[in-house]
mmCIF file of N, CA and C in Angstrom:
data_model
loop_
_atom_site.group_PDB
_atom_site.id
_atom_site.type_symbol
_atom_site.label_atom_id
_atom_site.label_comp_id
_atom_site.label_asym_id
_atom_site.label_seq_id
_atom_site.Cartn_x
_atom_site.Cartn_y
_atom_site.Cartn_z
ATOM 1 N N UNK A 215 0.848 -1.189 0.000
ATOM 2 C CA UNK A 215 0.000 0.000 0.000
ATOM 3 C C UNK A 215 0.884 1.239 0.000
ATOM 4 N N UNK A 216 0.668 2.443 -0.910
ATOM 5 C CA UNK A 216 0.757 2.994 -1.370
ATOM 6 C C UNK A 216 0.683 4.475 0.023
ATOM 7 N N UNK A 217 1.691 4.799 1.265
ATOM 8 C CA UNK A 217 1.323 5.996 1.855
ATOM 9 C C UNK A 217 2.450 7.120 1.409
ATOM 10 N N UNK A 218 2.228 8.619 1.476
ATOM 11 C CA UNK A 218 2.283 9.550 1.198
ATOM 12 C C UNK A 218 2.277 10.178 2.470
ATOM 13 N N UNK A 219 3.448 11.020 3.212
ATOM 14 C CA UNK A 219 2.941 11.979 4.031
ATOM 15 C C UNK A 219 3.806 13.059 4.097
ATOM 16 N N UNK A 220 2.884 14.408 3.912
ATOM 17 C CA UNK A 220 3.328 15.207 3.810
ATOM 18 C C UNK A 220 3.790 16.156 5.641
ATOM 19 N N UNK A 221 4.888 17.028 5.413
ATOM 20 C CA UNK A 221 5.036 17.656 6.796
ATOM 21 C C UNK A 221 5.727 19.001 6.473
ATOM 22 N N UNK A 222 5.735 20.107 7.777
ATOM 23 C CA UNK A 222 6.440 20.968 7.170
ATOM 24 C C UNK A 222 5.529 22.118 7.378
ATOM 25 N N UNK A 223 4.829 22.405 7.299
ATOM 26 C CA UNK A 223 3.860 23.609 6.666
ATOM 27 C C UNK A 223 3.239 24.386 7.770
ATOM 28 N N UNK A 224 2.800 24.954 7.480
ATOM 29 C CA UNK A 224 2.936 26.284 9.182
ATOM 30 C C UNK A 224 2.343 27.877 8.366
ATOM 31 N N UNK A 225 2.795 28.433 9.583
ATOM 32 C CA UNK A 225 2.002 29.584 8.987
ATOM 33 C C UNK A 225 3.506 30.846 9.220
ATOM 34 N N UNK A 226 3.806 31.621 8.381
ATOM 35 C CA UNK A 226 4.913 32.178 8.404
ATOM 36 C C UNK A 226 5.010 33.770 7.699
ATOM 37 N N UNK A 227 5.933 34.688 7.935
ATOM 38 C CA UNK A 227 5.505 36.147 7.657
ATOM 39 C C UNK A 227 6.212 35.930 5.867
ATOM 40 N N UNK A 228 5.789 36.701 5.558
ATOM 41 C CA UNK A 228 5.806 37.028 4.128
ATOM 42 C C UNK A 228 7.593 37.536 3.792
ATOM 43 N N UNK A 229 8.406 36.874 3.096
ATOM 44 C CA UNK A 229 9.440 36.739 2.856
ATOM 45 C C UNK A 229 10.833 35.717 4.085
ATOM 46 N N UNK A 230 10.066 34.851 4.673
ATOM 47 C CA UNK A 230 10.388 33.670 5.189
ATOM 48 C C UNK A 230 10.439 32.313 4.464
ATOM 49 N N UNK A 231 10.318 31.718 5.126
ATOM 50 C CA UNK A 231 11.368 30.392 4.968
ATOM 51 C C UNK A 231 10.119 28.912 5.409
ATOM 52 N N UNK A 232 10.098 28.322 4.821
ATOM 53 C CA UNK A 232 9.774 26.803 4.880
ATOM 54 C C UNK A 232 10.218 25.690 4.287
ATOM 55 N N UNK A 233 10.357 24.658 5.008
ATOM 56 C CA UNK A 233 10.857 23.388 4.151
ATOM 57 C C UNK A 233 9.594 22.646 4.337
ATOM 58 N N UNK A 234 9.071 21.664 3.424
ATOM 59 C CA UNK A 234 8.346 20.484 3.101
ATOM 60 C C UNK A 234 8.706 19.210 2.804
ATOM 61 N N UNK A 235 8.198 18.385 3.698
ATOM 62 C CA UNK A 235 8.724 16.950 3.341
ATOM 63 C C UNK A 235 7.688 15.930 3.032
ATOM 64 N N UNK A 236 7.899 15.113 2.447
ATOM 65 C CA UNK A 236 6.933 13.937 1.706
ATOM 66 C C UNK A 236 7.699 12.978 2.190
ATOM 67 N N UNK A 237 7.514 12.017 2.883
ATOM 68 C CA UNK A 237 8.147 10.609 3.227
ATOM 69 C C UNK A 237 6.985 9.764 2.594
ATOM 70 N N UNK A 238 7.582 8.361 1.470
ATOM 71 C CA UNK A 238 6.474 7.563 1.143
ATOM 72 C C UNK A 238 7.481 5.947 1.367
ATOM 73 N N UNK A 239 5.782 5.635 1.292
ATOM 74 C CA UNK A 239 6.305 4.049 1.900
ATOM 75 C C UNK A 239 5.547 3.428 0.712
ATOM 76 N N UNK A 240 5.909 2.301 0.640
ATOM 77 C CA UNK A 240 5.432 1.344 -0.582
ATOM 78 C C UNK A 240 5.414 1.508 -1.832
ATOM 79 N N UNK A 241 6.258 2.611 -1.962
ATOM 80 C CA UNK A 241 6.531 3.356 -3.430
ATOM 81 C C UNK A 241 8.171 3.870 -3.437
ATOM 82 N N UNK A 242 8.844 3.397 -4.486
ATOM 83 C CA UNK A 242 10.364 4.229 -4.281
ATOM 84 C C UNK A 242 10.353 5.485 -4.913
ATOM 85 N N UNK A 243 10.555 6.565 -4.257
ATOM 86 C CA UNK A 243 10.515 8.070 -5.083
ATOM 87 C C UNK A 243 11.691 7.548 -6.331
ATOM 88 N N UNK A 244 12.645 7.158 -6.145
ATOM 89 C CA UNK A 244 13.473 7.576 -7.469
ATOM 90 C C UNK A 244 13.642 6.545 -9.055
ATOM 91 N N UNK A 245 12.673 5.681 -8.585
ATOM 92 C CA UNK A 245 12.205 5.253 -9.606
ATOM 93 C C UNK A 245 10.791 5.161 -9.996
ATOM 94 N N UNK A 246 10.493 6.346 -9.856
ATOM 95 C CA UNK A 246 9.436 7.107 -9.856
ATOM 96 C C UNK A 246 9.314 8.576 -10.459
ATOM 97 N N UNK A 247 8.627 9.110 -10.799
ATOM 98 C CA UNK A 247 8.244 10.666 -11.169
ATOM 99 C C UNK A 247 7.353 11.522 -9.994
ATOM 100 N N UNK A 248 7.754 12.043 -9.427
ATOM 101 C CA UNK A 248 7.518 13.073 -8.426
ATOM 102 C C UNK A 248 6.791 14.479 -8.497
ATOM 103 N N UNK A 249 6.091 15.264 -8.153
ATOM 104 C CA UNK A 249 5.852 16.904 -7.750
ATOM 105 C C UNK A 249 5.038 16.812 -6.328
ATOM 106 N N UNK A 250 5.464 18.187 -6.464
ATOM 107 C CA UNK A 250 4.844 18.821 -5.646
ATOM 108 C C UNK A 250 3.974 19.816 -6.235
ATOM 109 N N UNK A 251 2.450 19.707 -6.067
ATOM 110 C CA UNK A 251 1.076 20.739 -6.288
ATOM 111 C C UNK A 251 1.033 21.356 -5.328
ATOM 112 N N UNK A 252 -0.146 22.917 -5.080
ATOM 113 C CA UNK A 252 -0.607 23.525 -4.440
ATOM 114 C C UNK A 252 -1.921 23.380 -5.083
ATOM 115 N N UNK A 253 -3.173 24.009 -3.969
ATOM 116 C CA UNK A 253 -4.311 24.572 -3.951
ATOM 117 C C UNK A 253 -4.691 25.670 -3.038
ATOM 118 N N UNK A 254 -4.777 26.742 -3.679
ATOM 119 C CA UNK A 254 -5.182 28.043 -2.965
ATOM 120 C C UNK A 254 -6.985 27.993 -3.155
ATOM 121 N N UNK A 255 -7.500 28.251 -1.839
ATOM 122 C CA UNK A 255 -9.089 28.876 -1.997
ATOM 123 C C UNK A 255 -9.681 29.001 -3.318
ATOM 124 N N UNK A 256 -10.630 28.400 -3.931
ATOM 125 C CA UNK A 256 -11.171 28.458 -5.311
ATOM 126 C C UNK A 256 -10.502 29.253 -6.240
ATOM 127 N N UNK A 257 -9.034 28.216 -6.177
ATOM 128 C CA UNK A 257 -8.408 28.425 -7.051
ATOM 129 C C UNK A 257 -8.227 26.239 -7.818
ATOM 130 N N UNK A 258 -7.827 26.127 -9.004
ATOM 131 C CA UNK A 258 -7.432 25.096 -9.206
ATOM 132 C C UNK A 258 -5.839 24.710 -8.948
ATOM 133 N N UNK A 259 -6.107 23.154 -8.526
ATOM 134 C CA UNK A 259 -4.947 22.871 -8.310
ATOM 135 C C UNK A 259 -3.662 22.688 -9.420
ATOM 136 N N UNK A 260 -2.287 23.344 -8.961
ATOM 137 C CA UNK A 260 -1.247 23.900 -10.083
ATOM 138 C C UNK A 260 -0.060 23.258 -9.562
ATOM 139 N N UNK A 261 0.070 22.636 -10.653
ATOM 140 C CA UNK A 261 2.054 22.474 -10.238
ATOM 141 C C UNK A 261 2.916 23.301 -10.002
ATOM 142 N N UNK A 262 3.838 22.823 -8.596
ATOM 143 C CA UNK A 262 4.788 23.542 -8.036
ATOM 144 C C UNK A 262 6.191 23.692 -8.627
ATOM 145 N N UNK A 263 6.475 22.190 -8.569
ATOM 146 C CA UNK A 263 7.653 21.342 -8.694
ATOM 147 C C UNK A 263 7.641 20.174 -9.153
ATOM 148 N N UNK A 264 8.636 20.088 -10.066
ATOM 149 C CA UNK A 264 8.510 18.149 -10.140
ATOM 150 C C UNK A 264 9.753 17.907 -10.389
ATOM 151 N N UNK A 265 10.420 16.218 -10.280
ATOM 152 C CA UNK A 265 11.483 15.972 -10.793
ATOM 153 C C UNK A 265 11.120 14.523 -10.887
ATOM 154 N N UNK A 266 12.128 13.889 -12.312
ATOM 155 C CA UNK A 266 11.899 13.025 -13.017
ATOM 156 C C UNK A 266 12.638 12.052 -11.746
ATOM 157 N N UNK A 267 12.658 10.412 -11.811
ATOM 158 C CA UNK A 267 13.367 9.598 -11.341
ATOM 159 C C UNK A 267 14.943 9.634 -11.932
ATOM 160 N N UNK A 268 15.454 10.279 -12.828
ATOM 161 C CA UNK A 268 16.448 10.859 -12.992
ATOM 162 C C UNK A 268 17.305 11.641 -12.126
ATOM 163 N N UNK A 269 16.454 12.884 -11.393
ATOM 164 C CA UNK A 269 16.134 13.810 -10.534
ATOM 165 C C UNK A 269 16.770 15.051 -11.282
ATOM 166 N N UNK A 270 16.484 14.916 -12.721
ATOM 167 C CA UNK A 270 15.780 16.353 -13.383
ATOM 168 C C UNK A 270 14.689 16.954 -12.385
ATOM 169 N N UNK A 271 14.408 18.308 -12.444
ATOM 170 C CA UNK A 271 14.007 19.289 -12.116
ATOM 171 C C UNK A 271 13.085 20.599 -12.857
ATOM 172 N N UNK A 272 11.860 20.761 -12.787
ATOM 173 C CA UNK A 272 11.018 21.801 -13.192
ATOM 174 C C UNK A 272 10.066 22.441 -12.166
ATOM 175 N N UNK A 273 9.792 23.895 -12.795
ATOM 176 C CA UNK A 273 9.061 24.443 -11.587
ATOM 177 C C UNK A 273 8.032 25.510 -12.481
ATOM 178 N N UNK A 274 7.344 25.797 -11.620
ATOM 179 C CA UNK A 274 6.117 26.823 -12.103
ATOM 180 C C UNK A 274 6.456 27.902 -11.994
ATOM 181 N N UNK A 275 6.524 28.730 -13.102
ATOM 182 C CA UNK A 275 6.802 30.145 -13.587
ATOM 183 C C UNK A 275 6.720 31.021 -11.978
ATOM 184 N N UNK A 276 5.769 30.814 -11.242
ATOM 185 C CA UNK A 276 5.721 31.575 -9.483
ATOM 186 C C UNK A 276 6.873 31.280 -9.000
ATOM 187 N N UNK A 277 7.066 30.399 -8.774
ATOM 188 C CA UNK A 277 8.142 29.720 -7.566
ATOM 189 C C UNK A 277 9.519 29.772 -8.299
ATOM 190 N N UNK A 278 9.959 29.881 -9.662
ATOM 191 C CA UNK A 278 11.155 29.928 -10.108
ATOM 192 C C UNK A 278 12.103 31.059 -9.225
ATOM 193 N N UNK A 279 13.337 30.031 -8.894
ATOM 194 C CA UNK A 279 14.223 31.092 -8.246
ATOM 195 C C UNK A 279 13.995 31.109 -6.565
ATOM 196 N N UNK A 280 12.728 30.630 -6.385
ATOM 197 C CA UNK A 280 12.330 30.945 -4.699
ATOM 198 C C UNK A 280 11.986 29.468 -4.110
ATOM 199 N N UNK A 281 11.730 28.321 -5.073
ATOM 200 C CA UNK A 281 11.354 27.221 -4.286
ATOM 201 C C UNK A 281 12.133 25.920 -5.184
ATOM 202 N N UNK A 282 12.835 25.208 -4.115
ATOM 203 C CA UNK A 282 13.847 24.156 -4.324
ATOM 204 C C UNK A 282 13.441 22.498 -4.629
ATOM 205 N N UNK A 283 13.322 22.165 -5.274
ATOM 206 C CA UNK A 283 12.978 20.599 -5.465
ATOM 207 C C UNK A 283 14.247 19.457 -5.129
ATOM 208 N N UNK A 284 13.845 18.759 -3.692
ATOM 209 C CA UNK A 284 15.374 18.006 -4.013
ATOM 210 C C UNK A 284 14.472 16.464 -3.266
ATOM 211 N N UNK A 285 15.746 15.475 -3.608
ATOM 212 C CA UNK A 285 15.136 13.857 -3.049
ATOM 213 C C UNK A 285 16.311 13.390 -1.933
ATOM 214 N N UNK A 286 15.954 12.832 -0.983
ATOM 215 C CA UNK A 286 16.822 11.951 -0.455
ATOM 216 C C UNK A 286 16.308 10.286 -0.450
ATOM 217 N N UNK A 287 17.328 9.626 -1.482
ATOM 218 C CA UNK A 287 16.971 8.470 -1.855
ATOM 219 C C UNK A 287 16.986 7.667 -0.616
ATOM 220 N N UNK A 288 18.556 8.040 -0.047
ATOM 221 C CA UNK A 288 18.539 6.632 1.486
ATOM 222 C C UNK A 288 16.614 7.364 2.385
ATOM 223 N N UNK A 289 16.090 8.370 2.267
ATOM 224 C CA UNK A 289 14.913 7.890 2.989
ATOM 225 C C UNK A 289 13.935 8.448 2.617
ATOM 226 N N UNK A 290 13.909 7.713 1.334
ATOM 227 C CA UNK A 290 12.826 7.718 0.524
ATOM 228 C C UNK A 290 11.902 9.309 0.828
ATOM 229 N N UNK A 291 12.632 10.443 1.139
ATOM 230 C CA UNK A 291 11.486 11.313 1.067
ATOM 231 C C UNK A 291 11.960 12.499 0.066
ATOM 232 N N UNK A 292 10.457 13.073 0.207
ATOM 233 C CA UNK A 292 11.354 14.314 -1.120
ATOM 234 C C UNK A 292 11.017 16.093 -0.245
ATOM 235 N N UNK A 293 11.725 16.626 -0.309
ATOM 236 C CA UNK A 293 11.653 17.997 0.080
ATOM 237 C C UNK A 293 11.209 19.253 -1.016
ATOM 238 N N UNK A 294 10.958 20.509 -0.268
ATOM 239 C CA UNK A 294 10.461 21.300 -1.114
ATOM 240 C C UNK A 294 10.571 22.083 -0.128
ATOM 241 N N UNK A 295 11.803 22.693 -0.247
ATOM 242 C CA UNK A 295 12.237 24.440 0.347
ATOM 243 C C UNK A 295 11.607 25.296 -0.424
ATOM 244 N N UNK A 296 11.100 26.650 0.438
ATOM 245 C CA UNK A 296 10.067 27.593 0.015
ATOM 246 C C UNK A 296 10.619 28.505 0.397
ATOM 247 N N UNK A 297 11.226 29.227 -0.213
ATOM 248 C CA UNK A 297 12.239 31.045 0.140
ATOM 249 C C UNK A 297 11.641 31.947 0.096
ATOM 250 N N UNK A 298 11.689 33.362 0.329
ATOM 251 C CA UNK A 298 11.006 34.445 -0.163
ATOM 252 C C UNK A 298 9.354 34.559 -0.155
ATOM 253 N N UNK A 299 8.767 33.484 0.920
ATOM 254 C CA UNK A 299 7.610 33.551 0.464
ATOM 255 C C UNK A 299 6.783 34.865 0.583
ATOM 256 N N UNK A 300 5.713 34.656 -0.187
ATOM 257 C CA UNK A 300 4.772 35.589 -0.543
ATOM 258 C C UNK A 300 3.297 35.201 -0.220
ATOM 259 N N UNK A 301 2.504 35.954 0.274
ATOM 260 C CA UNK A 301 1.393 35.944 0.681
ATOM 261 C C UNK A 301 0.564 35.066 -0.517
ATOM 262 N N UNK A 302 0.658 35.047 -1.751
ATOM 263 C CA UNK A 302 0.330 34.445 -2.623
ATOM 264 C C UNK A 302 0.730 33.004 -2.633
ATOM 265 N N UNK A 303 1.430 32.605 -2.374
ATOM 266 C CA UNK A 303 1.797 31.358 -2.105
ATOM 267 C C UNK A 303 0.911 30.225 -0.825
ATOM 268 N N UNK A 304 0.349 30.916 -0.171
ATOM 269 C CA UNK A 304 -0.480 30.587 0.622
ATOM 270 C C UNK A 304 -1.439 29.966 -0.058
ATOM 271 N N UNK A 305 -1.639 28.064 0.379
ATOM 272 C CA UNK A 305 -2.289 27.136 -0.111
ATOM 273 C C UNK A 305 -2.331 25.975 0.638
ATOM 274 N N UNK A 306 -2.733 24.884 0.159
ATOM 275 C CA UNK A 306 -2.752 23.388 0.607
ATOM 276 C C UNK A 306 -1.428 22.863 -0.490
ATOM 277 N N UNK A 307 0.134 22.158 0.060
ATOM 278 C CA UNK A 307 0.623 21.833 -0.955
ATOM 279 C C UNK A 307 0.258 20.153 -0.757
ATOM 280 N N UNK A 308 0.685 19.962 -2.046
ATOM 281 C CA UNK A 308 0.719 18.005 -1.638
ATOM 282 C C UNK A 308 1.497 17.904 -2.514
ATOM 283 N N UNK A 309 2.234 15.977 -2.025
ATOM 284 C CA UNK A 309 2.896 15.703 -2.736
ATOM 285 C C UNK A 309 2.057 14.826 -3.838
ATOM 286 N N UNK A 310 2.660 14.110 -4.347
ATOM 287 C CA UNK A 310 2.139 13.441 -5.806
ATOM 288 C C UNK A 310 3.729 12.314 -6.225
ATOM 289 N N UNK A 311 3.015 10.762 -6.223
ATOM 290 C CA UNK A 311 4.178 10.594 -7.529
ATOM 291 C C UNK A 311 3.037 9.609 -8.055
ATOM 292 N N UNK A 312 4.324 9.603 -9.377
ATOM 293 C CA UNK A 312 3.382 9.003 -10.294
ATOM 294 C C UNK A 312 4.464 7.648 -10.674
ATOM 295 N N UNK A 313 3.230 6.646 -10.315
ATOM 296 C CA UNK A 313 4.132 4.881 -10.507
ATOM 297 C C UNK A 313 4.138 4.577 -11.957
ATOM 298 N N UNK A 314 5.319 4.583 -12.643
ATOM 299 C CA UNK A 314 5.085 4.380 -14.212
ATOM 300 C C UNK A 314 4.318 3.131 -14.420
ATOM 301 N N UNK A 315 4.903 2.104 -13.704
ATOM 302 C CA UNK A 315 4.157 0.703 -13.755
ATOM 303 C C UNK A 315 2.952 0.547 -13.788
ATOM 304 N N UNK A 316 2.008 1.030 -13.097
ATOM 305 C CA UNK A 316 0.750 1.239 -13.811
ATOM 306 C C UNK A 316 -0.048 2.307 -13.548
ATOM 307 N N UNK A 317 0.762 3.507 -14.147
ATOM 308 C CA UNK A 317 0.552 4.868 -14.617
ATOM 309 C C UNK A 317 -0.815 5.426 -13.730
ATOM 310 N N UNK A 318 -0.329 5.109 -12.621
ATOM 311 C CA UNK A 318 -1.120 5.780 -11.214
ATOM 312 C C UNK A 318 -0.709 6.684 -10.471
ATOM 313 N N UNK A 319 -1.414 7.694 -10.251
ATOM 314 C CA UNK A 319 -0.674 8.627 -9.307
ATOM 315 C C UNK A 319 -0.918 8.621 -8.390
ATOM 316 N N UNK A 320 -0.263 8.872 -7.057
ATOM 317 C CA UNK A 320 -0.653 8.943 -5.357
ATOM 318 C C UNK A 320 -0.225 10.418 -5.308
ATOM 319 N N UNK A 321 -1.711 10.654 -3.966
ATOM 320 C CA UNK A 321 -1.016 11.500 -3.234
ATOM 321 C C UNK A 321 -1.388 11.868 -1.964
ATOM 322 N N UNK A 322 -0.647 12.728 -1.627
ATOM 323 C CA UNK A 322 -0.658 12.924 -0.102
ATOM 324 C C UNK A 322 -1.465 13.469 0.366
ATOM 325 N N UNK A 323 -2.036 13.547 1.529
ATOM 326 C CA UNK A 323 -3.158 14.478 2.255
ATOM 327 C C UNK A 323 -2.857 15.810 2.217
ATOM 328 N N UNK A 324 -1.664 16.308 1.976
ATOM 329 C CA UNK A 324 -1.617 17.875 2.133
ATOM 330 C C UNK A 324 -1.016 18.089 3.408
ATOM 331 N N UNK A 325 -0.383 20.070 3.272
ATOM 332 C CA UNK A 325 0.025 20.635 4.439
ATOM 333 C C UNK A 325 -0.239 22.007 4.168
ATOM 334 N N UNK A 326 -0.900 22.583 4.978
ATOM 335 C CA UNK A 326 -1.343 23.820 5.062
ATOM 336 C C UNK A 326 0.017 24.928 5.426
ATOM 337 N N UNK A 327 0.262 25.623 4.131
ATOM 338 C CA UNK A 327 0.969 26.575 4.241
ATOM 339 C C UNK A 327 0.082 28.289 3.948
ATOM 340 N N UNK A 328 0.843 29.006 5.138
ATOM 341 C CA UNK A 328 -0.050 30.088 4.895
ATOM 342 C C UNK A 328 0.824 31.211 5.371
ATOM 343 N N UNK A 329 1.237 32.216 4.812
ATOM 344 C CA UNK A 329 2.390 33.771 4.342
ATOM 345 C C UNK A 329 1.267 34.961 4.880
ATOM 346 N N UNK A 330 1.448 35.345 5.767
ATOM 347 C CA UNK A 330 1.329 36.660 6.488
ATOM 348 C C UNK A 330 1.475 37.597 5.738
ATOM 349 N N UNK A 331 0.945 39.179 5.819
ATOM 350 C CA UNK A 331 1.617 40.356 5.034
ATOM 351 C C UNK A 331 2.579 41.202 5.916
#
């Protein structure tokens, strides 16, 4: 079985600092395809971050420059440093991977991040 858990997320002033972590079990992140999404208030949900099982790297035109995509294989989790945040950034993030084997995606319950003015 397939768990996902996300941690990390808090509530923080506007040009601060967060890290995010995804630890998964029954799934190997690096032979796997990975991101990290957000969902802001009736807004749709948007990609953050992703990186291939390679551990190539892409990010969403917002977060370029301010938010970090990285893996630690020995324990299986994946991170997502958040710099400079901005009140806009304030959302539900989750993680996500996607099992090529039979082209399923999991994901995590979420962590409530939320940027002060």
């Amino acid at each position: 079985q397939v768990q996902l858990v996300e941690s990390g997320g808090g509530l923080v002033q506007a040009g601060g600092s967060l890290r995010l972590s995804c630890a998964a079990s029954g799934i190997i992140f690096s032979n796997n395809g990975m991101g990290w999404y957000r969902q802001a208030p009736g807004k749709q949900r948007e990609l953050v971050a992703s990186m291939t099982s390679g551990g190539g790297s892409k990010y969403g035109d917002s977060v370029k420059g301010r938010f970090t995509i990285s893996r630690d294989n020995a324990k299986n989790t994946v991170y997502l440093q958040l710099n400079s945040l901005k009140p806009e950034d304030t959302a539900v993030y989750y993680c996500n991977v996607h099992e090529f084997h039979s082209d399923f995606y999991y994901w995590g319950q979420g962590t409530q991040v939320t940027v002060s003015s």
